[in-house]
Amino acid sequence: MPDDSSPARAKQGFYTRLSHAGRAGTHVHGFVNPPVHRGSTVLYPNMAERKAGGSHRLEQHLIYGVLGGPTHWPLEDVIAEIEGGTRCQIVSSGLSAVTTPLLAYLKAGEHCLMPDSVYGPARGFCDNFLTRMGIATTYYDPCIYAAGIEKLFRPNTTVLYTESPGSHTFEVQDIPALAAVARAKGAKVLMDNTWGIHFFQPFRHGVDVSIQALTKYVVGHSDVLLGSVTTNTQEDWDRVRTTTMQLGQYASPDDCWLALRGVRTMAVRLERQMQSGIEVAQWLATRPEVKQILHPALPGAPGHDIWKRDFTGACSLFGVVFHPHFSQDAVHAMAESLQLFGMGASWGGYESLALPTTGFVTRTAGSGDFGGQMLRLHIGLEDTADLCADLDQGLTVLRSFGG
Ligand SMILES: *Cc1c(COP(=O)(O)O)cnc(C)c1O
């Protein structure tokens, strides 16, 4: 079996690579999966060997557990492979994967550009933590054109942050155009690529640092929180790695092991969930209660053209906007009436979720009026006929509120 550095690997298909990347080869006596390596202390027989680090990753001095170890490395290798980057850093949550590179690339007196559609806690981090550190943030319309973003750059802008599509409102950003402006201005492009996973290849589109909440489809079973920060140059890797270590960021090897287990089946889960998501979205699009479906893979939906140009697929998270005469109470009652859709945050597991989202959408750049109450759906692995039947009875509840 070739190990994950095999030159043959790059030519293989995505399904093959997901099955074989980061595998232990003969290192664990032929067992398919690596064991969980738990540890803080790492012992060496003498100081010379300790100084050498004893690791097969020479630049990672394996002298203490916080630096990561043999259970972190295979997961890091698989995620780097998925995103088409060279190195990946595992961190404790998706939110840590957002905050760690922001801290790596911003210092007091500098300025950061954030999409108005950004994941809520990322906005919270900028408005509170970064403000306190003397770092300013400007929120921009996620659908802004290159000429528009150029005007928002200041001499001290060092980070252009992107997230495409937005995880509540699904705006698809023109990443190559925005990244070209950032590059010309000497700023770094950070991207939250959790929705795109491997359907969007960040480094081919001008992104410098890619962020993933592995909590979602990689883990895939709604039982672990984990994040990743992936880079594609030595310089960016050094910057991210150093900051991660200075912050004491660490993820449990048990959680990494579960994520590694999850990722082996991610391609088939995603394929099924993409199809099911599109099917349910298309069914909802025919319903008279629905004003608009926010699913980039649906022809005619907002952002579809850019999605078609830049993405090779879609995950199963999308939004529904109801006609304005349906009240928030009606949408809440509908969500509460669903039997197969759980009502809760997060997504990417095997089970379906429905979350009324209107109240979660904070906007300051004037891009937030969708003209009706919103429901975010995550489609799991259930039969779509059952999911549509459940939504059908939910829509009956919605209509019973009048309007
Ligand atoms: C969930 C999510 C995160 C944060 O991940 P956690 O592991 O829950 O901290 C970051 N970005 C996006 C787009 C998300 O959906």
Coordinates of C-alpha atoms and ligand atoms in Angstrom, one line a residue:
M1 CA 0.0 0.0 0.0
P2 CA 1.5 3.4 -0.9
D3 CA 1.7 5.8 1.9
D4 CA 0.1 9.2 1.7
S5 CA 3.2 10.8 0.2
S6 CA 3.1 8.5 -2.8
P7 CA 3.4 10.4 -6.1
A8 CA 0.6 8.1 -7.4
R9 CA -1.8 9.6 -4.9
A10 CA -2.2 12.9 -6.7
K11 CA -3.5 11.2 -9.8
Q12 CA -6.1 9.2 -8.0
G13 CA -9.8 10.0 -7.6
F14 CA -11.3 11.7 -4.6
Y15 CA -13.0 8.6 -3.3
T16 CA -9.7 6.6 -3.5
R17 CA -7.8 9.4 -1.8
L18 CA -10.3 9.7 1.0
S19 CA -10.0 6.0 1.7
H20 CA -6.2 5.9 1.6
A21 CA -4.7 9.3 2.5
G22 CA -3.1 9.4 6.0
R23 CA -3.3 5.6 6.5
A24 CA -0.7 4.1 8.7
G25 CA 0.6 1.5 6.3
T26 CA 2.5 -1.2 8.2
H27 CA 3.3 1.0 11.2
V28 CA 0.4 -0.5 13.3
H29 CA 1.0 -4.2 12.5
G30 CA -1.4 -4.1 9.6
F31 CA -4.5 -2.8 11.5
V32 CA -6.5 -0.6 9.1
N33 CA -6.8 2.4 11.4
P34 CA -4.2 4.1 13.6
P35 CA -4.5 3.8 17.3
V36 CA -5.4 6.8 19.6
H37 CA -2.1 8.2 20.8
R38 CA -2.9 10.1 24.0
G39 CA -0.1 11.9 25.7
S40 CA 1.4 15.0 27.3
T41 CA 5.0 13.8 28.2
V42 CA 7.2 12.3 25.5
L43 CA 10.2 10.5 26.8
Y44 CA 13.7 10.3 25.2
P45 CA 16.6 8.2 26.2
N46 CA 19.1 11.0 26.0
M47 CA 19.3 14.8 25.3
A48 CA 20.7 14.5 21.8
E49 CA 17.6 12.5 20.6
R50 CA 15.3 14.9 22.5
K51 CA 16.9 17.8 20.7
A52 CA 16.4 16.0 17.4
G53 CA 12.7 15.7 18.2
G54 CA 12.4 12.1 17.1
S55 CA 9.6 12.9 14.8
H56 CA 9.2 11.9 11.2
R57 CA 8.0 15.5 10.7
L58 CA 11.3 17.2 11.3
E59 CA 10.0 20.7 11.7
Q60 CA 7.6 19.4 14.3
H61 CA 9.6 18.9 17.4
L62 CA 7.8 16.1 19.1
I63 CA 8.8 16.9 22.7
Y64 CA 5.4 17.6 24.2
G65 CA 1.8 16.6 23.6
V66 CA 0.4 20.1 22.9
L67 CA 2.4 20.1 19.6
G68 CA 0.1 17.3 18.3
G69 CA 1.0 13.7 17.7
P70 CA 0.4 10.5 15.6
T71 CA -3.4 10.8 15.9
H72 CA -3.4 14.4 14.8
W73 CA -1.1 14.0 11.8
P74 CA -3.2 11.6 9.7
L75 CA -6.3 13.8 10.1
E76 CA -4.2 16.9 9.2
D77 CA -3.0 15.1 6.1
V78 CA -6.4 14.1 5.0
I79 CA -7.9 17.6 5.4
A80 CA -4.9 19.2 3.6
E81 CA -5.6 16.6 0.8
I82 CA -9.3 17.5 0.7
E83 CA -8.7 21.2 0.4
G84 CA -5.7 20.9 -2.0
G85 CA -3.3 22.6 0.5
T86 CA 0.1 21.5 1.7
R87 CA -0.3 21.6 5.5
C88 CA -3.2 21.6 8.0
Q89 CA -3.5 22.5 11.6
I90 CA -6.2 20.9 13.7
V91 CA -7.7 23.1 16.4
S92 CA -10.3 22.6 19.1
S93 CA -13.4 23.9 17.3
G94 CA -14.6 25.5 14.1
L95 CA -14.7 28.8 15.9
S96 CA -11.0 28.4 16.9
A97 CA -10.3 27.7 13.2
V98 CA -11.8 31.2 12.6
T99 CA -10.1 33.1 15.4
T100 CA -6.7 31.5 15.2
P101 CA -5.8 32.8 11.7
L102 CA -7.4 36.2 12.4
L103 CA -5.0 36.5 15.3
A104 CA -2.1 35.2 13.2
Y105 CA -2.5 37.9 10.5
L106 CA -3.8 41.0 12.4
K107 CA -2.1 43.2 14.9
A108 CA -3.0 46.4 16.7
G109 CA -3.7 49.3 14.3
E110 CA -4.6 47.1 11.4
H111 CA -7.9 46.6 9.6
C112 CA -9.9 43.6 8.5
L113 CA -12.7 43.2 5.9
M114 CA -15.5 40.8 6.8
P115 CA -18.5 39.7 4.8
D116 CA -21.8 40.9 6.3
S117 CA -23.0 37.3 6.0
V118 CA -20.2 35.9 8.2
Y119 CA -20.8 33.1 10.7
G120 CA -22.2 35.0 13.8
P121 CA -19.6 34.1 16.4
A122 CA -16.9 35.3 14.0
R123 CA -18.7 38.7 13.9
G124 CA -18.8 38.6 17.7
F125 CA -15.0 38.0 17.8
C126 CA -14.3 41.0 15.6
D127 CA -16.7 43.3 17.3
N128 CA -15.5 42.5 20.8
F129 CA -12.1 40.8 21.0
L130 CA -10.4 42.4 18.0
T131 CA -11.9 45.8 18.8
R132 CA -10.3 45.6 22.2
M133 CA -7.0 44.7 20.6
G134 CA -7.2 47.9 18.5
I135 CA -8.1 46.1 15.3
A136 CA -10.9 47.6 13.2
T137 CA -13.4 45.6 11.1
T138 CA -15.5 46.8 8.2
Y139 CA -18.4 44.6 7.1
Y140 CA -19.0 44.4 3.3
D141 CA -21.8 43.2 1.2
P142 CA -20.8 39.5 0.4
C143 CA -22.0 40.0 -3.2
I144 CA -19.8 43.0 -3.7
Y145 CA -17.9 43.4 -6.9
A146 CA -14.1 43.8 -7.2
A147 CA -14.4 47.6 -7.8
G148 CA -16.5 47.9 -4.6
I149 CA -14.2 45.9 -2.3
E150 CA -11.2 47.9 -3.6
K151 CA -12.8 51.1 -2.2
L152 CA -13.1 49.5 1.2
F153 CA -9.4 48.7 1.5
R154 CA -7.4 51.0 3.7
P155 CA -3.6 51.3 3.8
N156 CA -3.6 49.2 7.0
T157 CA -6.0 46.4 5.7
T158 CA -4.1 43.1 6.1
V159 CA -7.0 40.6 6.0
L160 CA -9.8 40.0 3.5
Y161 CA -12.0 37.4 5.2
T162 CA -14.5 35.5 3.1
E163 CA -17.2 32.8 3.7
S164 CA -19.0 31.4 0.7
P165 CA -21.8 30.6 0.7
G166 CA -22.9 32.3 4.0
S167 CA -24.2 29.6 6.3
H168 CA -27.5 31.2 7.1
T169 CA -28.2 33.2 3.9
F170 CA -26.2 31.4 1.2
E171 CA -24.7 34.3 -0.7
V172 CA -22.0 33.0 -3.1
Q173 CA -19.0 35.2 -3.2
D174 CA -16.8 35.9 -6.3
I175 CA -13.7 34.7 -4.5
P176 CA -11.3 34.8 -7.5
A177 CA -12.2 38.5 -8.2
L178 CA -12.0 39.5 -4.5
A179 CA -8.8 37.6 -3.9
A180 CA -7.2 39.3 -6.9
V181 CA -7.9 42.7 -5.3
A182 CA -6.5 41.6 -2.0
R183 CA -3.4 40.2 -3.6
A184 CA -2.8 43.5 -5.4
K185 CA -3.2 45.3 -2.0
G186 CA -0.8 43.0 -0.2
A187 CA -3.6 41.5 2.1
K188 CA -4.2 37.9 3.0
V189 CA -7.3 36.1 1.9
L190 CA -8.9 33.9 4.6
M191 CA -11.9 31.8 3.8
D192 CA -14.4 29.8 5.8
N193 CA -14.8 26.8 3.4
T194 CA -17.1 24.7 5.7
W195 CA -20.0 24.7 3.2
G196 CA -17.8 24.0 0.2
I197 CA -15.7 21.3 1.9
H198 CA -14.0 19.8 -1.2
F199 CA -16.5 21.1 -3.8
F200 CA -14.6 24.4 -3.6
Q201 CA -10.8 24.3 -4.0
P202 CA -9.7 27.4 -2.1
F203 CA -6.1 27.6 -3.2
R204 CA -7.0 27.4 -6.9
H205 CA -9.1 30.5 -6.4
G206 CA -6.7 32.8 -4.7
V207 CA -7.3 31.9 -1.0
D208 CA -4.3 31.9 1.3
V209 CA -5.7 30.3 4.4
S210 CA -8.7 27.9 4.4
I211 CA -10.9 27.4 7.5
Q212 CA -13.2 24.4 8.1
A213 CA -15.5 23.5 10.9
L214 CA -14.8 19.7 10.9
T215 CA -17.7 19.5 13.3
K216 CA -19.9 19.5 10.3
Y217 CA -19.6 16.9 7.5
V218 CA -16.1 15.6 8.3
V219 CA -17.1 14.4 11.7
G220 CA -20.5 13.7 10.2
H221 CA -22.3 12.3 13.3
S222 CA -23.0 15.4 15.4
D223 CA -20.8 14.2 18.3
V224 CA -17.5 16.0 18.1
L225 CA -16.3 19.7 17.8
L226 CA -13.2 20.3 15.8
G227 CA -11.7 22.8 13.4
S228 CA -8.9 23.0 10.8
V229 CA -6.7 25.7 9.3
T230 CA -5.1 24.8 6.0
T231 CA -2.3 26.6 4.2
N232 CA -0.5 26.2 0.9
T233 CA 2.8 27.9 1.4
Q234 CA 5.6 27.5 4.0
E235 CA 5.3 31.2 5.0
D236 CA 1.6 30.8 5.8
W237 CA 2.1 27.5 7.5
D238 CA 4.8 29.0 9.8
R239 CA 2.5 31.9 10.6
V240 CA -0.5 29.8 11.4
R241 CA 1.5 27.1 13.3
T242 CA 3.4 29.6 15.4
T243 CA 0.1 31.4 16.4
T244 CA -1.6 28.1 17.2
M245 CA 1.2 27.1 19.5
Q246 CA 1.4 30.5 21.2
L247 CA -2.3 30.2 21.9
G248 CA -2.0 26.7 23.3
Q249 CA -4.6 25.5 20.8
Y250 CA -5.0 21.7 21.1
A251 CA -7.5 19.1 20.1
S252 CA -8.1 15.8 21.9
P253 CA -6.7 12.7 20.1
D254 CA -9.9 10.9 20.7
D255 CA -11.8 13.6 18.8
C256 CA -9.2 13.5 16.0
W257 CA -9.7 9.7 15.8
L258 CA -13.4 10.1 15.5
A259 CA -13.0 12.8 12.8
L260 CA -10.6 10.5 10.9
R261 CA -13.2 7.7 11.1
G262 CA -15.9 10.1 10.0
V263 CA -14.0 11.4 7.0
R264 CA -13.5 7.9 5.5
T265 CA -17.2 7.8 4.6
M266 CA -17.7 11.5 3.9
A267 CA -17.7 11.3 0.1
V268 CA -20.6 8.9 0.0
R269 CA -22.5 10.7 2.7
L270 CA -22.0 14.0 0.9
E271 CA -23.0 12.6 -2.5
R272 CA -26.3 11.2 -1.1
Q273 CA -26.9 14.4 1.0
M274 CA -26.2 16.7 -2.0
Q275 CA -28.8 14.8 -4.1
S276 CA -31.3 14.7 -1.2
G277 CA -30.8 18.4 -0.4
I278 CA -31.4 19.3 -4.1
E279 CA -34.5 17.1 -4.2
V280 CA -36.1 18.5 -1.1
A281 CA -35.2 22.1 -2.2
Q282 CA -36.8 21.5 -5.6
W283 CA -39.9 20.2 -3.9
L284 CA -40.1 23.2 -1.6
A285 CA -39.6 25.5 -4.6
T286 CA -43.0 24.3 -6.0
R287 CA -44.9 25.1 -2.8
P288 CA -47.1 28.3 -2.8
E289 CA -46.0 29.2 0.8
V290 CA -42.4 29.6 -0.3
K291 CA -41.1 32.9 -1.7
Q292 CA -37.6 31.8 -2.5
I293 CA -35.1 28.9 -2.0
L294 CA -31.6 29.9 -1.0
H295 CA -29.7 26.9 -2.5
P296 CA -26.8 27.9 -4.8
A297 CA -27.1 24.6 -6.8
L298 CA -30.7 25.4 -7.9
P299 CA -30.9 27.2 -11.3
G300 CA -32.3 30.6 -10.8
A301 CA -31.3 30.8 -7.1
P302 CA -29.1 33.6 -5.9
G303 CA -25.4 32.9 -6.6
H304 CA -26.1 30.0 -8.9
D305 CA -23.9 31.3 -11.7
I306 CA -20.9 31.8 -9.5
W307 CA -21.5 28.4 -7.8
K308 CA -21.7 26.7 -11.2
R309 CA -18.4 28.4 -12.3
D310 CA -16.4 27.7 -9.1
F311 CA -17.9 24.7 -7.3
T312 CA -18.1 21.0 -8.3
G313 CA -21.0 20.2 -5.9
A314 CA -23.1 21.3 -3.0
C315 CA -23.6 20.2 0.6
S316 CA -27.1 19.7 2.0
L317 CA -27.6 23.0 3.9
F318 CA -29.9 25.6 2.4
G319 CA -32.4 28.2 3.3
V320 CA -36.2 28.7 2.7
V321 CA -37.7 32.2 2.6
F322 CA -41.5 32.2 3.2
H323 CA -43.9 34.8 1.8
P324 CA -44.0 37.9 4.0
H325 CA -47.5 37.3 5.3
F326 CA -46.3 34.2 7.3
S327 CA -45.3 35.4 10.8
Q328 CA -42.3 34.4 12.9
D329 CA -44.7 32.5 15.2
A330 CA -46.1 30.5 12.3
V331 CA -42.6 29.5 11.2
H332 CA -41.7 28.5 14.7
A333 CA -44.8 26.4 15.0
M334 CA -44.0 24.7 11.7
A335 CA -40.5 23.9 12.9
E336 CA -41.8 22.6 16.2
S337 CA -44.3 20.3 14.4
L338 CA -41.7 18.5 12.3
Q339 CA -41.1 14.9 13.4
L340 CA -37.9 14.0 11.4
F341 CA -36.2 17.4 11.5
G342 CA -34.5 18.2 14.8
M343 CA -34.5 21.8 15.9
G344 CA -31.0 22.8 16.7
A345 CA -27.7 24.5 15.7
S346 CA -24.9 23.0 13.7
W347 CA -25.2 20.7 10.6
G348 CA -23.4 18.1 8.6
G349 CA -24.5 15.1 10.6
Y350 CA -26.5 12.1 9.3
E351 CA -29.8 13.6 10.6
S352 CA -32.0 16.4 9.3
L353 CA -32.4 19.7 11.0
A354 CA -34.7 22.7 10.7
L355 CA -33.9 26.0 12.3
P356 CA -35.8 29.3 12.0
T357 CA -33.0 31.7 11.4
T358 CA -34.5 35.2 10.9
G359 CA -33.5 36.3 14.4
F360 CA -29.8 35.1 14.0
V361 CA -29.1 37.2 11.0
T362 CA -27.2 40.4 12.1
R363 CA -26.4 42.8 9.3
T364 CA -24.7 46.2 9.3
A365 CA -23.8 46.6 5.6
G366 CA -27.4 46.7 4.4
S367 CA -27.5 43.2 2.8
G368 CA -30.0 41.5 5.1
D369 CA -33.5 42.0 3.8
F370 CA -34.8 38.7 2.4
G371 CA -38.4 39.7 2.4
G372 CA -39.9 37.0 4.7
Q373 CA -39.3 34.7 7.6
M374 CA -36.4 32.2 7.0
L375 CA -36.0 28.5 7.9
R376 CA -32.6 26.8 7.5
L377 CA -32.7 23.1 6.5
H378 CA -30.0 20.5 6.8
I379 CA -30.8 17.4 4.9
G380 CA -29.5 14.2 6.4
L381 CA -29.5 10.6 5.2
E382 CA -33.2 9.9 5.6
D383 CA -35.5 9.0 2.6
T384 CA -36.5 12.2 0.9
A385 CA -40.1 11.1 0.5
D386 CA -40.4 10.9 4.3
L387 CA -38.7 14.3 4.7
C388 CA -41.0 15.9 2.1
A389 CA -44.1 14.3 3.8
D390 CA -42.9 15.7 7.2
L391 CA -42.4 19.2 5.6
D392 CA -45.8 18.9 4.0
Q393 CA -47.6 18.5 7.3
G394 CA -45.4 21.3 8.7
L395 CA -46.6 23.6 5.9
T396 CA -50.2 22.7 7.0
V397 CA -49.3 24.0 10.4
L398 CA -47.7 27.1 8.9
R399 CA -50.9 27.8 6.9
S400 CA -53.1 27.3 10.0
F401 CA -51.7 30.6 11.4
G402 CA -53.5 32.4 8.6
G403 CA -51.9 34.6 6.0
Ligands
LIG1 C1 -20.4 25.7 12.7 C2 -19.6 26.7 12.0 C3 -18.4 27.2 12.5 C4 -17.9 26.9 13.9 O1 -17.7 25.5 14.1 P1 -17.8 24.9 15.6 O2 -17.0 23.7 15.5 O3 -19.3 24.7 15.9 O4 -17.2 25.9 16.5 C5 -17.7 28.0 11.7 N1 -18.1 28.4 10.5 C6 -19.2 28.0 10.0 C7 -19.6 28.4 8.6 C8 -20.0 27.1 10.7 O5 -21.2 26.7 10.2

